[in-house]
Coordinates of C-alpha atoms in Angstrom, one line a residue:
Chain A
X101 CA -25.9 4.8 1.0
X102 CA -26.1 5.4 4.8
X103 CA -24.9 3.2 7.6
X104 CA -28.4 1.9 8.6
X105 CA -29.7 1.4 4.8
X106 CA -26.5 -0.6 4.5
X107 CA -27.5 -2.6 7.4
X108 CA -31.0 -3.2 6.8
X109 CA -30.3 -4.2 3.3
X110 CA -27.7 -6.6 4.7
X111 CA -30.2 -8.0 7.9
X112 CA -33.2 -8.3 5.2
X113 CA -30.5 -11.5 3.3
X114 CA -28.8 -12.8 6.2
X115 CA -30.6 -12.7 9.9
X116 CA -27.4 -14.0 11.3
X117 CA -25.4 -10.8 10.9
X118 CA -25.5 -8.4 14.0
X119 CA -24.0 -4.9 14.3
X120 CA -20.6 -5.4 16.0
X121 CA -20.5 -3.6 19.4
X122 CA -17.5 -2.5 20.7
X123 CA -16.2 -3.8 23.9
X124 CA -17.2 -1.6 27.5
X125 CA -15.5 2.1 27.7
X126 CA -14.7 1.7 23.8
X127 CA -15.3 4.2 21.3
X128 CA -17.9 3.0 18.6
X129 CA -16.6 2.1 15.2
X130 CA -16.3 4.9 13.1
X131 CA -17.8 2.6 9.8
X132 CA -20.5 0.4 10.0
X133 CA -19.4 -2.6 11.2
X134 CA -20.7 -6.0 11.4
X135 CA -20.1 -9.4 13.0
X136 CA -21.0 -13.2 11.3
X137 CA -20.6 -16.6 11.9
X138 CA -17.2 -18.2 10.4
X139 CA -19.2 -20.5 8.4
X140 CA -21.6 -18.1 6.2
X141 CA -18.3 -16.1 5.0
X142 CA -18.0 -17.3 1.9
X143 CA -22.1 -17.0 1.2
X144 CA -22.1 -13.5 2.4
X145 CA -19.1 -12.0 0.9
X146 CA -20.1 -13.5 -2.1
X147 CA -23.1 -12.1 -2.6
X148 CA -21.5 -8.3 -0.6
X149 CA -19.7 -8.6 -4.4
X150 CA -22.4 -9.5 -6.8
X151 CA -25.8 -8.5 -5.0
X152 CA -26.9 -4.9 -5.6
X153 CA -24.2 -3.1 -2.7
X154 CA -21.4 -3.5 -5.2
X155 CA -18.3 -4.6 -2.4
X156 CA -16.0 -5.3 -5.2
X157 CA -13.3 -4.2 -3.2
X158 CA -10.8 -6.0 -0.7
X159 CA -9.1 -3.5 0.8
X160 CA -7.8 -5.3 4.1
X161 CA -7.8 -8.8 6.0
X162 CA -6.5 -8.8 9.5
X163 CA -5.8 -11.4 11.6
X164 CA -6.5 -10.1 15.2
X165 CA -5.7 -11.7 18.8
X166 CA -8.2 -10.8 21.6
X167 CA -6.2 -12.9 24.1
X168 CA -9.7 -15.3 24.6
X169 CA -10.4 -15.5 20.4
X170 CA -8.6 -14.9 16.9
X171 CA -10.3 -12.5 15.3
X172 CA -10.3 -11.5 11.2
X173 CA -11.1 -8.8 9.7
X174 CA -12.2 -7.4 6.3
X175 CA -12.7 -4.0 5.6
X176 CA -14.5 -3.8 1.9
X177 CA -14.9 -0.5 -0.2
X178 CA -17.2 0.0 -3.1
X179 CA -15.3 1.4 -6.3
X180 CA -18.4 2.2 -8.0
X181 CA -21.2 3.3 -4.9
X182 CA -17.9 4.1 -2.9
X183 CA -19.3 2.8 1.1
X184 CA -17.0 1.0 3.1
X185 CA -18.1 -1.6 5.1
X186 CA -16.1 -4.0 8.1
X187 CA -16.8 -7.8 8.6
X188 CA -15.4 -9.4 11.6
X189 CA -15.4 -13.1 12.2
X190 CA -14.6 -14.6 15.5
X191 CA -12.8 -18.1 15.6
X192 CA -12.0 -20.1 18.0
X193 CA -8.0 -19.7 19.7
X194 CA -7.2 -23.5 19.3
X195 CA -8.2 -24.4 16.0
X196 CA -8.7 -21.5 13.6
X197 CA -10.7 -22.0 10.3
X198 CA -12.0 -20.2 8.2
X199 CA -13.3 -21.0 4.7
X200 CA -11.7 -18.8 1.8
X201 CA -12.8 -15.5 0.2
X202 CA -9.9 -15.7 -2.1
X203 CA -12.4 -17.3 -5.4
X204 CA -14.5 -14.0 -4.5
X205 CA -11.7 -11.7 -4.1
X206 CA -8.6 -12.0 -5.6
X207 CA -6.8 -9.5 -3.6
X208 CA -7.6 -12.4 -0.5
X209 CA -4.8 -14.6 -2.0
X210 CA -2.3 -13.2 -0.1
X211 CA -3.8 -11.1 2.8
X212 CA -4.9 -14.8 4.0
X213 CA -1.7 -16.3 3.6
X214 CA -0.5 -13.6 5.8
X215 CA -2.9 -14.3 8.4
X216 CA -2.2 -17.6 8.3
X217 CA 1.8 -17.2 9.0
X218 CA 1.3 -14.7 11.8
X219 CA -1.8 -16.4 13.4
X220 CA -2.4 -19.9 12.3
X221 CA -5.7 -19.2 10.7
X222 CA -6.6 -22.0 8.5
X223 CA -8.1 -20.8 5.0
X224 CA -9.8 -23.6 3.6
X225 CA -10.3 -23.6 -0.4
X226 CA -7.0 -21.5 -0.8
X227 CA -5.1 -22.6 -3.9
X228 CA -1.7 -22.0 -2.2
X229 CA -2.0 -22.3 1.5
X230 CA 1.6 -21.4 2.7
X231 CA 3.5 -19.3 5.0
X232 CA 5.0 -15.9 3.5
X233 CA 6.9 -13.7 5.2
X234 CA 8.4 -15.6 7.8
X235 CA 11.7 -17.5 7.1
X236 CA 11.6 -21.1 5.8
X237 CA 11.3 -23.6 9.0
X238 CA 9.9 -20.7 10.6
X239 CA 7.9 -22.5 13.9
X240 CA 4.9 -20.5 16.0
X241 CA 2.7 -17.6 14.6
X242 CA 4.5 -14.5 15.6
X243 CA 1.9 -12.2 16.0
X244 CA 0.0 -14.5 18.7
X245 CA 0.1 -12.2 22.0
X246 CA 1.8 -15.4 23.7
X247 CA 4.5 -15.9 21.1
X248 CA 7.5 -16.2 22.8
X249 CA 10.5 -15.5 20.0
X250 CA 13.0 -18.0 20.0
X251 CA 16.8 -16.7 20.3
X252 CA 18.6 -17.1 17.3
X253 CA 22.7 -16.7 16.6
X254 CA 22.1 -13.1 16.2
X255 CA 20.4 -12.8 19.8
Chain B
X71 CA 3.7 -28.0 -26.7
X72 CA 5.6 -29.6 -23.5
X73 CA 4.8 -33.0 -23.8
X74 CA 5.6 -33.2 -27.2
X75 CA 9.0 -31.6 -26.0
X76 CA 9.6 -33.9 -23.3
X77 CA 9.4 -36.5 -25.6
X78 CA 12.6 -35.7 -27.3
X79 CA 14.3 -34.8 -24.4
X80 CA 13.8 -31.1 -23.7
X81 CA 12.0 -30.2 -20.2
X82 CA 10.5 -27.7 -18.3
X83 CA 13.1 -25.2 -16.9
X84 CA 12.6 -23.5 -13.9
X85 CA 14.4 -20.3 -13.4
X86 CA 15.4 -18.4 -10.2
X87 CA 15.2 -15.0 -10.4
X88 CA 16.8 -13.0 -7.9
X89 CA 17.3 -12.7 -4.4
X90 CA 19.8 -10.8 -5.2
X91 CA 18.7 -9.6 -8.8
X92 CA 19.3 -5.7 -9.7
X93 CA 15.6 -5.9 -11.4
X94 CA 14.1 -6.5 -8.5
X95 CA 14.6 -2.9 -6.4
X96 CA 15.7 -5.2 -3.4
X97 CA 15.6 -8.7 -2.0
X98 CA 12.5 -10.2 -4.6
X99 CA 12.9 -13.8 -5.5
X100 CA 10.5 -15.2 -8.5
X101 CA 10.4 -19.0 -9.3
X102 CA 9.7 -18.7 -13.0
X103 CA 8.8 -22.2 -15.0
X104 CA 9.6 -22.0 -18.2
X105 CA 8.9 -23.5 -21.8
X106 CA 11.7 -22.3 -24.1
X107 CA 11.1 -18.6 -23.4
X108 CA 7.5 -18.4 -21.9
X109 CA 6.4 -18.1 -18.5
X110 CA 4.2 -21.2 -17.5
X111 CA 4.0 -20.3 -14.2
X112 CA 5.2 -17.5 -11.9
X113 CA 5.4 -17.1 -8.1
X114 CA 7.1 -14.4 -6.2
X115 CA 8.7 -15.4 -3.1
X116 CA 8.5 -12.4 -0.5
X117 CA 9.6 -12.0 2.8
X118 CA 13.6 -11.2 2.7
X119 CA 12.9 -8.2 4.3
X120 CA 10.5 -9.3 6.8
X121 CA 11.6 -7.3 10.4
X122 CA 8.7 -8.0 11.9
X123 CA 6.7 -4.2 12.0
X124 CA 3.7 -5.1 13.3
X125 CA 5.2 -7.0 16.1
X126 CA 7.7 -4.2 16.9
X127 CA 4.7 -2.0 16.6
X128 CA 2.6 -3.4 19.5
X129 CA 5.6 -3.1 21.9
X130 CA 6.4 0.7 20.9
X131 CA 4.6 3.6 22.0
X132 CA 2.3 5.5 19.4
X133 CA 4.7 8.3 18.9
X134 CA 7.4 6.0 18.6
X135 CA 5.5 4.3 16.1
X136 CA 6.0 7.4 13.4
X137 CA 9.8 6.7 13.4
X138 CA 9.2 2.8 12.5
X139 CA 7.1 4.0 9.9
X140 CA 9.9 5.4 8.0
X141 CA 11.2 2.1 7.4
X142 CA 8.0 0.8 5.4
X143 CA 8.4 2.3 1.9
X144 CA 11.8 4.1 2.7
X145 CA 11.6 6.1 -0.6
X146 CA 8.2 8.0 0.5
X147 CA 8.6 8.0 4.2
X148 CA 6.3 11.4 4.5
X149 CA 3.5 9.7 3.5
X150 CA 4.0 6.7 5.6
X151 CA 4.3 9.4 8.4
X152 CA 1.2 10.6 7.6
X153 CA -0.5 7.3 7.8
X154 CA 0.9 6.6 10.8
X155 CA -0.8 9.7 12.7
X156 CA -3.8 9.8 11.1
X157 CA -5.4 7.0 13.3
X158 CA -4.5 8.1 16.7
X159 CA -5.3 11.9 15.8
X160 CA -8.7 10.5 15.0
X161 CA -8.9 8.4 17.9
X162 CA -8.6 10.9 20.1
X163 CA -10.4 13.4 18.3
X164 CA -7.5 15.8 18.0
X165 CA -7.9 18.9 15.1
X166 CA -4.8 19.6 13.6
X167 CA -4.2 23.3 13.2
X168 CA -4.4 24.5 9.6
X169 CA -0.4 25.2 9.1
X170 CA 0.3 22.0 9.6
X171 CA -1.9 20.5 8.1
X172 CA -0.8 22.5 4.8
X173 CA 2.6 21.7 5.5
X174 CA 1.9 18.3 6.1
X175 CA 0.6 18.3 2.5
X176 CA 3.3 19.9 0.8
X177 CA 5.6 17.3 2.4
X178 CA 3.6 14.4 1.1
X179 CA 3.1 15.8 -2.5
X180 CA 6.8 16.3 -3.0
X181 CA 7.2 13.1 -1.7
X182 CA 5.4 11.7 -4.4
X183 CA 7.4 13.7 -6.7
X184 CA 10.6 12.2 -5.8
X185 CA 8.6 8.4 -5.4
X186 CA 7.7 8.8 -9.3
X187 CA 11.6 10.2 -9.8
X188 CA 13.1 7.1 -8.6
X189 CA 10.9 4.9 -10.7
X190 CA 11.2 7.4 -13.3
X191 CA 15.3 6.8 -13.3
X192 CA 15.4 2.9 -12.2
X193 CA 12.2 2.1 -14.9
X194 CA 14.7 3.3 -17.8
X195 CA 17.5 1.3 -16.5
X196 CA 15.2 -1.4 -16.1
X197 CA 14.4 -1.4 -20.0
X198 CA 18.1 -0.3 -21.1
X199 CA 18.1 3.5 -20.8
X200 CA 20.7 4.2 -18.8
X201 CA 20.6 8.5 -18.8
X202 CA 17.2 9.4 -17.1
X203 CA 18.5 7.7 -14.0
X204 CA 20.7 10.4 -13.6
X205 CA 18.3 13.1 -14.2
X206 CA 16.4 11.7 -12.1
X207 CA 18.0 11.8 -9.1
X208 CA 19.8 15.1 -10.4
X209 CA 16.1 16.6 -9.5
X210 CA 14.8 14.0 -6.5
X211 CA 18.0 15.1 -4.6
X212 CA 16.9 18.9 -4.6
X213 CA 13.7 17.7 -2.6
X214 CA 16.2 16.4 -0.5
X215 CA 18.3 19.0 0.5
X216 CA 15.0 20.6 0.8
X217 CA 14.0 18.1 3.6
X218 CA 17.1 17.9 5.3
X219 CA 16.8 21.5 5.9
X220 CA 13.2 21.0 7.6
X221 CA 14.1 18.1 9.4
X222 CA 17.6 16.9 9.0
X223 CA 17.3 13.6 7.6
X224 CA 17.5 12.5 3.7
X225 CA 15.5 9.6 4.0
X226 CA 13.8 8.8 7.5
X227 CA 12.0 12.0 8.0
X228 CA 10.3 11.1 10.8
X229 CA 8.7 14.7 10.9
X230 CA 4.9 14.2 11.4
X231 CA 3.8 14.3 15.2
X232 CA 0.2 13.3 16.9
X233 CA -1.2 16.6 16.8
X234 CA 0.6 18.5 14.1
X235 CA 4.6 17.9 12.7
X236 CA 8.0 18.7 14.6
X237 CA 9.5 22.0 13.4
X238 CA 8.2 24.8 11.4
X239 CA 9.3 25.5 8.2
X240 CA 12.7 27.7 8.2
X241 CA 13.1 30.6 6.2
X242 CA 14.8 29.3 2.9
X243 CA 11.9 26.7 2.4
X244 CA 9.7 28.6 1.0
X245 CA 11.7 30.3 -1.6
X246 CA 13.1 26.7 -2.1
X247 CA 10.5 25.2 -2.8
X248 CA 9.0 27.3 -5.2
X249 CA 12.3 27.2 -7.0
X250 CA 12.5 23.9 -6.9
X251 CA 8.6 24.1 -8.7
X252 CA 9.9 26.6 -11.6
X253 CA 13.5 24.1 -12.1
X254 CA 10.9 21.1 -11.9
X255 CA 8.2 21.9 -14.6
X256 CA 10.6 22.5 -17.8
X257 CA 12.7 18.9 -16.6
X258 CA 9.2 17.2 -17.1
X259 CA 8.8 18.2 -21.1
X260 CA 12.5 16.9 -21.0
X261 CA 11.8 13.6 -19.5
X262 CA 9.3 12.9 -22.8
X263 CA 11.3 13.3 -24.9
X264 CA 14.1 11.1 -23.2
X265 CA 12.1 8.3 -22.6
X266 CA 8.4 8.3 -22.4
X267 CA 8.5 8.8 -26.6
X268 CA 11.5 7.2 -27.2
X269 CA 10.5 4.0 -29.8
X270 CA 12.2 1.2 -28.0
X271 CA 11.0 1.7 -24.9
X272 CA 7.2 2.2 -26.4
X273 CA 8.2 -1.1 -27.9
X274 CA 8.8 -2.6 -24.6
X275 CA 6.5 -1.4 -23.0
X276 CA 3.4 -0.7 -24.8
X277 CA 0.6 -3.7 -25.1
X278 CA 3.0 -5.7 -22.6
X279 CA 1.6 -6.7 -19.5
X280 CA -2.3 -5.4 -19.8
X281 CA -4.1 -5.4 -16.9
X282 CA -8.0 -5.0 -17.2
X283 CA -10.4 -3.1 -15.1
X284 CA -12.0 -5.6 -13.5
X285 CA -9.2 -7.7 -13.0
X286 CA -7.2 -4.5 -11.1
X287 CA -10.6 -3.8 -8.9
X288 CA -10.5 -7.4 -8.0
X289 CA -7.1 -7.7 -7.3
X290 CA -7.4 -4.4 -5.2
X291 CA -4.1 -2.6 -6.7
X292 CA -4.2 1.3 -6.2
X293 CA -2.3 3.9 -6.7
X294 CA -0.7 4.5 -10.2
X295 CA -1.8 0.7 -11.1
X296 CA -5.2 0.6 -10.7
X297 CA -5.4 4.1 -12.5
X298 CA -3.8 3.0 -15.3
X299 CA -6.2 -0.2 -15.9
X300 CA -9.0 3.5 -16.4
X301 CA -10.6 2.8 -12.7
X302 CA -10.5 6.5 -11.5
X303 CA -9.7 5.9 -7.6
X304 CA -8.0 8.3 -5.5
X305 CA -8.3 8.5 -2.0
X306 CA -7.5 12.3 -1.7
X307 CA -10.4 12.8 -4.0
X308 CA -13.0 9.6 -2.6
X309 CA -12.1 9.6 0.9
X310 CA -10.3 13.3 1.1
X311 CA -8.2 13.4 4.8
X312 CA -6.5 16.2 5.7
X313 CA -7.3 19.6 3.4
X314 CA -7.3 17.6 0.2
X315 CA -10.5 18.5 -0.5
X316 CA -9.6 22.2 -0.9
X317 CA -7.5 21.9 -3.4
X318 CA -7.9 22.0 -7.4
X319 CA -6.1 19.0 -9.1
X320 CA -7.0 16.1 -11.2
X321 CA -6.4 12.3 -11.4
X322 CA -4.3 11.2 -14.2
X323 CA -5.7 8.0 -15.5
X324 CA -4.6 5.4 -18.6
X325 CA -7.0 3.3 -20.8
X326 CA -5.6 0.0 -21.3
X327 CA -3.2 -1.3 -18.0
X328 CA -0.1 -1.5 -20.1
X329 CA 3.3 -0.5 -18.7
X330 CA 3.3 2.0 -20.9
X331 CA 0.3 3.5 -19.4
X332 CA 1.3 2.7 -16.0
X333 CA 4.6 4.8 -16.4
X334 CA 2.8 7.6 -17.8
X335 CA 0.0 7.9 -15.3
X336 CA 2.9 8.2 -12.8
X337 CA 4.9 10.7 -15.3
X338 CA 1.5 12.7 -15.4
X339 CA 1.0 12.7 -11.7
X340 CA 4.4 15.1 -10.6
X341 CA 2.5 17.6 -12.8
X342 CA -0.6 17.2 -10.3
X343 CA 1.7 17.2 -7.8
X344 CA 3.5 20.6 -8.5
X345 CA 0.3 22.0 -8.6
X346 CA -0.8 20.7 -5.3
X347 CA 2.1 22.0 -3.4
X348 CA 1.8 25.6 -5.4
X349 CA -1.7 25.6 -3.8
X350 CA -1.0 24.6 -0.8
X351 CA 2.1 27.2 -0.5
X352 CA -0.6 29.9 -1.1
X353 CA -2.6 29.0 1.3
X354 CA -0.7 28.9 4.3
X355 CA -0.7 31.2 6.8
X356 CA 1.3 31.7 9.9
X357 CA 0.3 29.9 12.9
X358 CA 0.5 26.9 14.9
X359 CA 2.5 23.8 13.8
X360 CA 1.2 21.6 16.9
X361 CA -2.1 21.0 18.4
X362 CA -2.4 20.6 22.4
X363 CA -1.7 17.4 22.7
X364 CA -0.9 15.6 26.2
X365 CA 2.7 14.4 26.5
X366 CA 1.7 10.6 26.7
X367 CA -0.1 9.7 24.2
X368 CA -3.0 7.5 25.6
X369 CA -5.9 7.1 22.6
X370 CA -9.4 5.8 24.1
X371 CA -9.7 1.9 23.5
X372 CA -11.0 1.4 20.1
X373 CA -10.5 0.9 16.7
X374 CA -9.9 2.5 13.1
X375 CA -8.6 2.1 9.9
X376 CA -7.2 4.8 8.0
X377 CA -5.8 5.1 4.7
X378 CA -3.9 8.0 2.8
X379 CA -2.7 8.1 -0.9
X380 CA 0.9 7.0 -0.8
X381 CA 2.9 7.7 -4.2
X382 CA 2.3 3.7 -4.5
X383 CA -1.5 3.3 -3.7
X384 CA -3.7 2.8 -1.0
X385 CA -1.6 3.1 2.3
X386 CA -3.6 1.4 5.4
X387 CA -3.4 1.3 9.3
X388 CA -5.7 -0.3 11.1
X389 CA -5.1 0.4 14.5
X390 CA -6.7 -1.2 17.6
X391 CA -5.9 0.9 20.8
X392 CA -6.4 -0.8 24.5
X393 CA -6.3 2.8 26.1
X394 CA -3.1 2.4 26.7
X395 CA 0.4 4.2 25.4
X396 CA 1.0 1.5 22.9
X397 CA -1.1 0.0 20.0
X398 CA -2.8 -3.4 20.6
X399 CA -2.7 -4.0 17.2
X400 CA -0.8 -2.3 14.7
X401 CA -1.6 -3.6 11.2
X402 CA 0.2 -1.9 8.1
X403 CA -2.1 -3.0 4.7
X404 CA 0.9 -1.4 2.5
X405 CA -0.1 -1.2 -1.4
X406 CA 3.0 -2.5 -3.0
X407 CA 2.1 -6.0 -0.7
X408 CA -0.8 -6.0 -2.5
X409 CA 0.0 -4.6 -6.2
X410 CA 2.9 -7.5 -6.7
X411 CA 0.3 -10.2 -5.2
X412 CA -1.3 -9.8 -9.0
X413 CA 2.4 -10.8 -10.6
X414 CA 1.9 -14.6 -10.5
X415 CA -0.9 -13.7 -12.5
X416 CA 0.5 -11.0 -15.3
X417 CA 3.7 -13.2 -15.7
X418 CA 1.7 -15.9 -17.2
X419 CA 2.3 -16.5 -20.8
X420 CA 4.6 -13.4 -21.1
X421 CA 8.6 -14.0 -22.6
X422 CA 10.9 -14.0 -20.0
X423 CA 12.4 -10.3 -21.6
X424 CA 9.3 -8.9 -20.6
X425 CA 9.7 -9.5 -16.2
X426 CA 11.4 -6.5 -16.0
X427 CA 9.7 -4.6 -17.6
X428 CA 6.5 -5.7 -16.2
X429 CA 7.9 -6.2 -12.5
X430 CA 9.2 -2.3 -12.7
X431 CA 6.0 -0.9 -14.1
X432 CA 4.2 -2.0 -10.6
X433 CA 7.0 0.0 -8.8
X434 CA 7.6 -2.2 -5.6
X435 CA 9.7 -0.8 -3.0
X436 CA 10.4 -4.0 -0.8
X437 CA 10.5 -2.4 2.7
X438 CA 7.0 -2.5 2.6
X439 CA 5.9 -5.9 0.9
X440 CA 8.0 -7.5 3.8
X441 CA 7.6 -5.4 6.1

């Protein structure tokens, strides 16, 4: 399926979603790429996996920081019709939430506890909201552009 | 069960295994709970190894970045490399010329073949077999000697460049590696009948730890794990980068997600692999090993995600670039992070005898889960 059937098919369900565009003097994204609201994410990947496109296929969630927003992304991959398709949500910097895609995705589980240790995005509905890779009593989201590391004995 | 335990005094037992565990290929801790010998509940505690990459990343310049990626899954570091360039090569549009590419190839395939090695050796002492750890690395340290004389190192290779990859191949490669092909083929009848038809390991490991199509797709494991669930996913043949779609090989795949199956997918793979690299040593041609690349590397602001076919799945970078000579973002979506997310799940109901050999068949290397 091309870019633009994939879009149109996508539009005709959910007005809401608009093509990303990239920023000014940026190069355009080399997969179809499309912005949403934070709160149809769950609705919309939902039916990305069940509805006739097939996304049955996690293969990424990113936690981004444009300096003004957080930022995360999904890049999905169909096993069976084999397109690939990127979903970016914008949230706001001081209280990141976001509901859960891990009851439509397994693989989500732990990409969005990762997010939420380096960024402080807030999954909602995740059965086991905790950090992961960070040390235990580990303070601030490290991956924040103003995340200032603490000195520790090693330093 | 429990509650009738509990009644007469016996409880739930929770069991740490690891840290420091010689299962676990590294620093893997698992919280087990336990009733009498099965697994009520499993959940992997990662992170040990956690140096920050992505962090380091956004502070290091793009060609700097190739020698961090070494340190993701240290036992494959080629194709890490590879990752690592694909995304500013594509950025900036840049066409790599053909040598390179070819060797760039034969360096990843022979990677894979000495990935598959080391699980190969460390799955058998996993289960008890203690001897195909040394044939193992009797063969895996052959490809070594072989890179050390392309690039000098052993281990962090750190030979792919933006453009193309550092040095060209000297004279005794060639002859080497086809050598190494004609030693390699024989060793793999060998290996079958050492282990992969040997009746207690098919007793451990066949029927143990079955993991279903759907639930691998929606898990998102790659690599050798997915294939062995019967989902036929490969990115050199469903998103081909490089020249892999010139070459003639096929994709190994299992039937019902067992261990078993999973060890043989990767068994059956090195043959693919040979091949690959035979092909690939026909085909190249003397030329350039470097495109014209500008000394500072400066991609256009923008974004992209690439992935290659690392010996342990699906091996992403999603890179944001800012136009400048380091990454803005600099996310690594490694596949053994995401193949042991699915553990908590397998370990469920399973006797505790059967970890091992169930953590071993996902082949983990812990540099990259924590990265």
């Amino acid at each position: 399926m091309t870019n633009q059937e994939l879009l149109t098919k996508i539009a005709e369900k959910f007005p809401a979603v608009a093509e990303s565009k990239p920023a000014a003097g940026a190069l355009p994204a080399f997969n179809l790429t499309l912005e949403l609201p934070s709160a149809s994410i769950a609705e919309v990947c939902a039916w990305l996996k069940t509805g006739e496109l097939k996304f049955d296929y996690l293969a990424s969630l990113s936690g981004v920081d444009l300096k003004d927003k957080l930022q995360v992304v999904y890049h999905l991959y169909s096993i069976e019709l084999k397109h690939k398709l990127i979903l970016k949500v914008n949230l706001d910097r001081l209280n990141p939430e976001l509901s859960s895609v891990n009851s439509v995705w397994q693989a989500a589980n732990w990409h969005e506890r990762e997010a939420y240790d380096m960024f402080g995005v807030k999954f909602t509905g995740h059965p086991y909201p905790e950090r992961i890779l960070t040390a235990e009593g580990f303070e601030g989201y490290p991956l924040l552009k103003d995340f200032i590391a603490k000195p520790d004995q090693y330093d | 069960m429990i509650e009738q335990l509990k009644n007469s005094g016996f409880e739930e037992m929770t069991l740490n295994m690891g840290p420091q565990h010689p299962s676990t290929h590294g620093v893997l801790h698992l919280l087990l709970k336990m009733d009498g010998e099965v697994i009520t509940e499993a959940r992997p505690d990662i992170g040990y190894l956690h140096r920050g990459m992505e962090k380091i990343a956004e502070k290091r310049t793009w060609g700097a970045n190739i020698a961090l990626s070494d340190r993701w899954d240290y036992i494959a570091s080629m194709s890490n490399n590879f990752a690592a360039v694909l995304g500013p090569e594509k950025l900036m549009s840049i066409t790599v010329p053909k040598r390179a590419e070819y060797i760039r190839v034969i360096m990843a395939e022979l990677n894979r073949i000495a990935s598959h090695l080391i699980f190969f050796g460390t799955y058998g002492i996993d289960i008890g077999a203690f001897t195909p750890f040394f044939y193992a690395f009797r063969e895996r340290e052959k490809i070594l000697d072989l890179y050390e004389s392309v690039c000098g190192a052993r281990l962090t290779y750190n030979y792919f460049r933006i453009g193309g990859v550092s040095a060209d191949l000297p004279e005794e490669f060639i002859p080497g590696v086809k050598a190494f092909i004609n030693y390699f083929r024989p060793k793999l009848k060998e290996y079958d009948t050492l282990l992969s038809t040997n009746p207690i390991f098919m007793d451990r490991t066949v029927g143990v730890g079955a993991i279903t199509k759907e639930e691998a797709i929606d898990w998102a494991l790659s690599g050798p794990n997915i294939r062995a669930s019967g989902v036929n996913f490969d990115l050199r043949k469903d998103d081909p980068y490089s020249v892999y779609s010139e070459f003639d090989f096929n994709i190994p795949t299992g039937k019902n997600g067992d261990c078993w199956d999973r060890y043989m997918v990767r068994m059956n793979e090195m043959k693919e692999s040979a091949r690959i690299v035979e092909q690939a040593l026909e085909k190249l041609e003397p030329g350039d090993i470097m495109a014209k690349v500008a000394k500072v590397i400066r991609p256009p602001a923008g974004e992209i995600y690439t992935h290659v076919e690392a010996p342990k799945g699906e091996l992403g970078v999603y890179c944001i670039s800012d136009g400048s000579t380091m990454p803005y973002r600099y996310k690594v979506r490694g596949p053994s992070f995401v193949n042991l997310a699915i553990l908590q799940k397998m370990l469920k109901g399973l006797r505790i005898a059967d970890v091992v050999a169930v953590l071993g068949s996902i082949d983990i290397v812990l540099g990259e889960v924590d990265r």
